[in-house]
């Protein structure tokens, strides 16, 4: 997959590099967990994608309340993605070693989004 250099972009979510970058890293980590259960994999990937999209949406909003709403949704979706990976690994449907990177990124992103919400 070709990587896009967001440092040259003027789009709002590219200017919010840290949170958006961690959200994208989380999506990559969820994929790398190799969830075998189709339903859990779909749920985890859907939530991780939604996290990225809601961070981007929050970046383009103008009012503090609109931004907070989008970042709150992103945080909830992120927690759902992490939980799906944890559950999949717990029942033997994902790589156990795939959980730690997802949880680490989840903790980091949770803190970042909480600061953006408040």
Coordinates of N, CA and C in Angstrom, one line a residue:
X1 N 0.8 -1.2 0.0 CA 0.0 0.0 0.0 C 0.9 1.2 0.0
X2 N 0.6 2.2 -0.8 CA 1.4 3.4 -0.9 C 1.0 4.3 0.2
X3 N 2.0 4.9 0.9 CA 1.7 5.8 2.0 C 1.7 7.2 1.5
X4 N 0.7 8.0 2.0 CA 0.6 9.4 1.6 C 1.3 10.2 2.6
X5 N 2.0 11.2 2.1 CA 2.8 12.2 3.0 C 1.8 13.3 3.4
X6 N 1.3 13.1 4.6 CA 0.3 14.1 5.1 C 0.9 15.4 5.6
X7 N 2.2 15.5 5.6 CA 2.9 16.7 6.1 C 2.7 17.8 5.1
X8 N 2.4 17.5 3.9 CA 2.2 18.5 2.8 C 0.7 18.9 2.6
X9 N -0.2 18.3 3.4 CA -1.6 18.5 3.1 C -2.1 19.7 4.0
X10 N -3.2 20.3 3.5 CA -3.8 21.3 4.3 C -5.1 20.9 4.9
X11 N -5.4 19.6 4.7 CA -6.7 19.0 5.3 C -6.6 19.1 6.8
X12 N -7.8 19.3 7.4 CA -7.8 19.5 8.9 C -7.3 18.3 9.7
X13 N -7.7 17.1 9.2 CA -7.2 15.9 10.0 C -5.8 15.6 9.8
X14 N -5.2 16.1 8.8 CA -3.7 16.0 8.6 C -3.0 17.0 9.5
X15 N -3.6 18.1 9.8 CA -3.0 19.0 10.7 C -3.1 18.5 12.2
X16 N -4.0 17.6 12.4 CA -4.1 17.0 13.7 C -3.4 15.7 13.7
X17 N -2.1 15.8 13.3 CA -1.3 14.6 13.0 C -1.2 13.6 14.1
X18 N -0.9 14.0 15.3 CA -0.7 13.1 16.4 C -1.9 12.2 16.6
X19 N -3.1 12.7 16.9 CA -4.2 11.9 17.2 C -4.6 11.1 16.0
X20 N -4.6 11.7 14.8 CA -5.0 11.0 13.6 C -4.0 9.9 13.3
X21 N -2.7 10.2 13.5 CA -1.7 9.2 13.3 C -1.8 8.0 14.2
X22 N -2.1 8.3 15.5 CA -2.3 7.2 16.4 C -3.5 6.4 16.0
X23 N -4.6 7.0 15.6 CA -5.8 6.3 15.2 C -5.5 5.4 14.0
X24 N -4.7 5.9 13.0 CA -4.3 5.0 11.9 C -3.4 3.9 12.3
X25 N -2.5 4.2 13.2 CA -1.7 3.1 13.8 C -2.5 2.0 14.5
X26 N -3.6 2.5 15.2 CA -4.5 1.6 15.8 C -5.2 0.7 14.8
X27 N -5.6 1.3 13.7 CA -6.3 0.5 12.7 C -5.3 -0.6 12.1
X28 N -4.1 -0.2 11.9 CA -3.0 -1.2 11.5 C -2.8 -2.3 12.5
X29 N -2.8 -1.9 13.8 CA -2.6 -2.9 14.8 C -3.8 -3.9 14.9
X30 N -5.0 -3.4 14.7 CA -6.2 -4.2 14.8 C -6.1 -5.2 13.6
X31 N -5.7 -4.7 12.4 CA -5.6 -5.6 11.3 C -4.5 -6.7 11.5
X32 N -3.4 -6.3 12.2 CA -2.3 -7.2 12.4 C -2.6 -8.2 13.5
X33 N -3.7 -8.0 14.3 CA -4.1 -9.0 15.3 C -4.6 -10.2 14.6
X34 N -4.9 -10.2 13.3 CA -5.4 -11.3 12.5 C -6.6 -12.0 13.2
X35 N -7.6 -11.3 13.4 CA -8.8 -11.9 14.0 C -9.5 -12.9 13.0
X36 N -9.6 -14.1 13.5 CA -10.2 -15.1 12.6 C -11.7 -15.2 12.6
X37 N -12.3 -14.9 13.7 CA -13.8 -14.8 13.8 C -14.3 -13.7 12.9
X38 N -15.1 -14.0 11.9 CA -15.5 -13.1 10.9 C -16.3 -11.9 11.5
X39 N -17.2 -12.2 12.5 CA -18.0 -11.2 13.1 C -17.2 -10.2 14.0
X40 N -16.3 -10.8 14.8 CA -15.4 -10.0 15.6 C -14.4 -9.2 14.8
X41 N -13.9 -9.8 13.7 CA -13.0 -9.0 12.8 C -13.7 -7.8 12.2
X42 N -14.9 -8.1 11.7 CA -15.7 -7.0 11.1 C -16.0 -5.9 12.1
X43 N -16.3 -6.3 13.3 CA -16.6 -5.3 14.4 C -15.4 -4.5 14.7
X44 N -14.3 -5.2 14.9 CA -13.0 -4.5 15.3 C -12.6 -3.5 14.2
X45 N -12.6 -4.0 12.9 CA -12.2 -3.1 11.8 C -13.1 -2.0 11.6
X46 N -14.4 -2.2 11.7 CA -15.4 -1.2 11.6 C -15.2 -0.1 12.6
X47 N -15.0 -0.5 13.9 CA -14.8 0.4 14.9 C -13.5 1.2 14.8
X48 N -12.4 0.5 14.4 CA -11.1 1.2 14.2 C -11.2 2.2 13.0
X49 N -11.9 1.8 11.9 CA -12.1 2.8 10.8 C -12.9 4.0 11.3
X50 N -13.9 3.7 12.0 CA -14.8 4.8 12.5 C -14.0 5.7 13.4
X51 N -13.1 5.2 14.2 CA -12.2 6.0 15.0 C -11.5 7.0 14.2
X52 N -10.8 6.5 13.1 CA -10.1 7.4 12.2 C -11.0 8.4 11.6
X53 N -12.1 8.0 11.1 CA -13.0 8.9 10.5 C -13.6 10.0 11.4
X54 N -13.9 9.6 12.7 CA -14.4 10.6 13.6 C -13.3 11.6 14.1
X55 N -12.1 11.1 14.2 CA -11.0 12.1 14.5 C -10.9 13.1 13.3
X56 N -11.0 12.6 12.1 CA -11.0 13.5 11.0 C -12.2 14.5 11.0
X57 N -13.3 13.9 11.3 CA -14.5 14.8 11.4 C -14.4 15.9 12.4
X58 N -13.9 15.5 13.6 CA -13.7 16.5 14.6 C -12.7 17.6 14.2
X59 N -11.7 17.2 13.5 CA -10.7 18.2 13.1 C -11.3 19.2 12.1
X60 N -12.3 18.9 11.4 CA -12.9 19.8 10.5 C -14.1 20.6 11.0
X61 N -14.5 20.3 12.2 CA -15.6 21.0 12.9 C -15.1 22.3 13.4
X62 N -16.0 23.3 13.5 CA -15.6 24.6 14.0 C -15.9 24.9 15.4
X63 N -17.1 24.5 15.9 CA -17.4 24.8 17.3 C -16.8 23.8 18.2
X64 N -16.6 24.3 19.4 CA -16.0 23.4 20.5 C -16.9 22.2 20.7
X65 N -18.2 22.4 20.8 CA -19.2 21.4 21.0 C -19.2 20.3 19.9
X66 N -19.2 20.8 18.7 CA -19.1 19.9 17.5 C -17.9 19.0 17.5
X67 N -16.7 19.7 17.8 CA -15.5 18.9 17.9 C -15.5 17.9 19.0
X68 N -16.0 18.3 20.2 CA -16.1 17.4 21.3 C -17.0 16.2 21.0
X69 N -18.1 16.4 20.3 CA -19.0 15.3 20.0 C -18.3 14.3 19.1
X70 N -17.6 14.8 18.1 CA -16.9 13.9 17.2 C -15.8 13.1 17.9
X71 N -15.0 13.8 18.7 CA -14.0 13.1 19.5 C -14.5 12.2 20.5
X72 N -15.7 12.5 21.0 CA -16.3 11.5 22.0 C -16.7 10.2 21.3
X73 N -17.3 10.4 20.1 CA -17.6 9.2 19.3 C -16.4 8.4 18.9
X74 N -15.3 9.1 18.5 CA -14.1 8.5 18.2 C -13.5 7.7 19.3
X75 N -13.6 8.2 20.5 CA -13.1 7.6 21.7 C -13.9 6.3 22.0
X76 N -15.2 6.4 21.9 CA -16.1 5.2 22.1 C -15.8 4.1 21.1
X77 N -15.6 4.5 19.8 CA -15.3 3.5 18.8 C -14.0 2.9 19.0
X78 N -13.0 3.7 19.5 CA -11.7 3.1 19.8 C -11.8 2.1 20.9
X79 N -12.5 2.4 21.9 CA -12.7 1.4 23.0 C -13.3 0.1 22.5
X80 N -14.3 0.2 21.6 CA -14.9 -0.9 21.0 C -13.9 -1.8 20.2
X81 N -13.1 -1.1 19.4 CA -12.1 -1.8 18.6 C -11.1 -2.6 19.5
X82 N -10.7 -1.9 20.6 CA -9.7 -2.6 21.5 C -10.4 -3.8 22.2
X83 N -11.6 -3.6 22.6 CA -12.4 -4.7 23.3 C -12.6 -5.9 22.3
X84 N -12.9 -5.6 21.1 CA -13.1 -6.7 20.1 C -11.8 -7.5 19.9
X85 N -10.7 -6.9 19.9 CA -9.4 -7.6 19.8 C -9.1 -8.4 21.0
X86 N -9.4 -7.8 22.2 CA -9.2 -8.5 23.4 C -10.1 -9.8 23.5
X87 N -11.3 -9.6 23.1 CA -12.3 -10.7 23.2 C -11.8 -11.8 22.2
X88 N -11.5 -11.4 21.0 CA -11.0 -12.4 20.0 C -9.8 -13.2 20.5
X89 N -8.9 -12.5 21.1 CA -7.7 -13.2 21.6 C -8.1 -14.1 22.8
X90 N -9.0 -13.7 23.6 CA -9.4 -14.4 24.8 C -10.0 -15.8 24.4
X91 N -10.8 -15.8 23.3 CA -11.4 -17.0 22.9 C -10.6 -17.8 21.8
X92 N -9.4 -17.3 21.6 CA -8.5 -18.1 20.7 C -8.7 -17.8 19.2
X93 N -9.4 -16.6 18.9 CA -9.7 -16.3 17.5 C -8.8 -15.2 17.0
X94 N -7.7 -14.8 17.7 CA -6.8 -13.8 17.3 C -5.4 -14.1 17.9
X95 N -4.4 -13.5 17.3 CA -3.1 -13.7 17.9 C -3.0 -13.0 19.3
X96 N -2.6 -13.8 20.3 CA -2.5 -13.2 21.6 C -1.5 -12.1 21.7
X97 N -0.4 -12.2 20.9 CA 0.6 -11.1 20.9 C 0.2 -9.9 20.2
X98 N -1.0 -10.0 19.5 CA -1.5 -8.8 18.9 C -2.3 -7.9 19.8
X99 N -2.6 -8.3 21.0 CA -3.4 -7.5 22.0 C -2.6 -6.4 22.5
X100 N -1.4 -6.6 23.0 CA -0.6 -5.6 23.6 C -0.4 -4.3 22.8
X101 N -0.1 -4.4 21.5 CA 0.1 -3.2 20.7 C -1.3 -2.4 20.6
X102 N -2.4 -3.2 20.5 CA -3.7 -2.5 20.4 C -4.0 -1.8 21.6
X103 N -3.8 -2.4 22.8 CA -4.1 -1.8 24.1 C -3.2 -0.6 24.3
X104 N -1.9 -0.7 24.0 CA -1.0 0.4 24.1 C -1.5 1.6 23.3
X105 N -1.8 1.4 22.1 CA -2.3 2.5 21.2 C -3.6 3.0 21.7
X106 N -4.5 2.1 22.2 CA -5.8 2.5 22.7 C -5.6 3.4 23.9
X107 N -4.7 3.1 24.8 CA -4.5 3.9 26.0 C -4.0 5.3 25.6
X108 N -3.1 5.3 24.6 CA -2.5 6.6 24.2 C -3.6 7.5 23.5
X109 N -4.4 6.9 22.6 CA -5.4 7.6 21.9 C -6.5 8.0 22.8
X110 N -6.8 7.2 23.8 CA -7.9 7.6 24.8 C -7.5 8.9 25.5
X111 N -6.2 8.9 25.9 CA -5.7 10.1 26.6 C -5.7 11.4 25.7
X112 N -5.3 11.2 24.4 CA -5.3 12.3 23.5 C -6.7 12.8 23.2
X113 N -7.6 11.9 23.0 CA -9.0 12.3 22.7 C -9.7 12.9 23.9
X114 N -9.4 12.4 25.1 CA -10.0 13.0 26.3 C -9.5 14.5 26.4
X115 N -8.3 14.8 26.1 CA -7.8 16.2 26.1 C -8.5 17.0 25.1
X116 N -8.8 16.4 23.9 CA -9.4 17.2 22.9 C -10.9 17.4 23.2
X117 N -11.5 16.5 24.0 CA -12.9 16.7 24.3 C -13.1 17.7 25.4
X118 N -12.2 17.8 26.4 CA -12.4 18.7 27.5 C -12.1 20.1 27.2

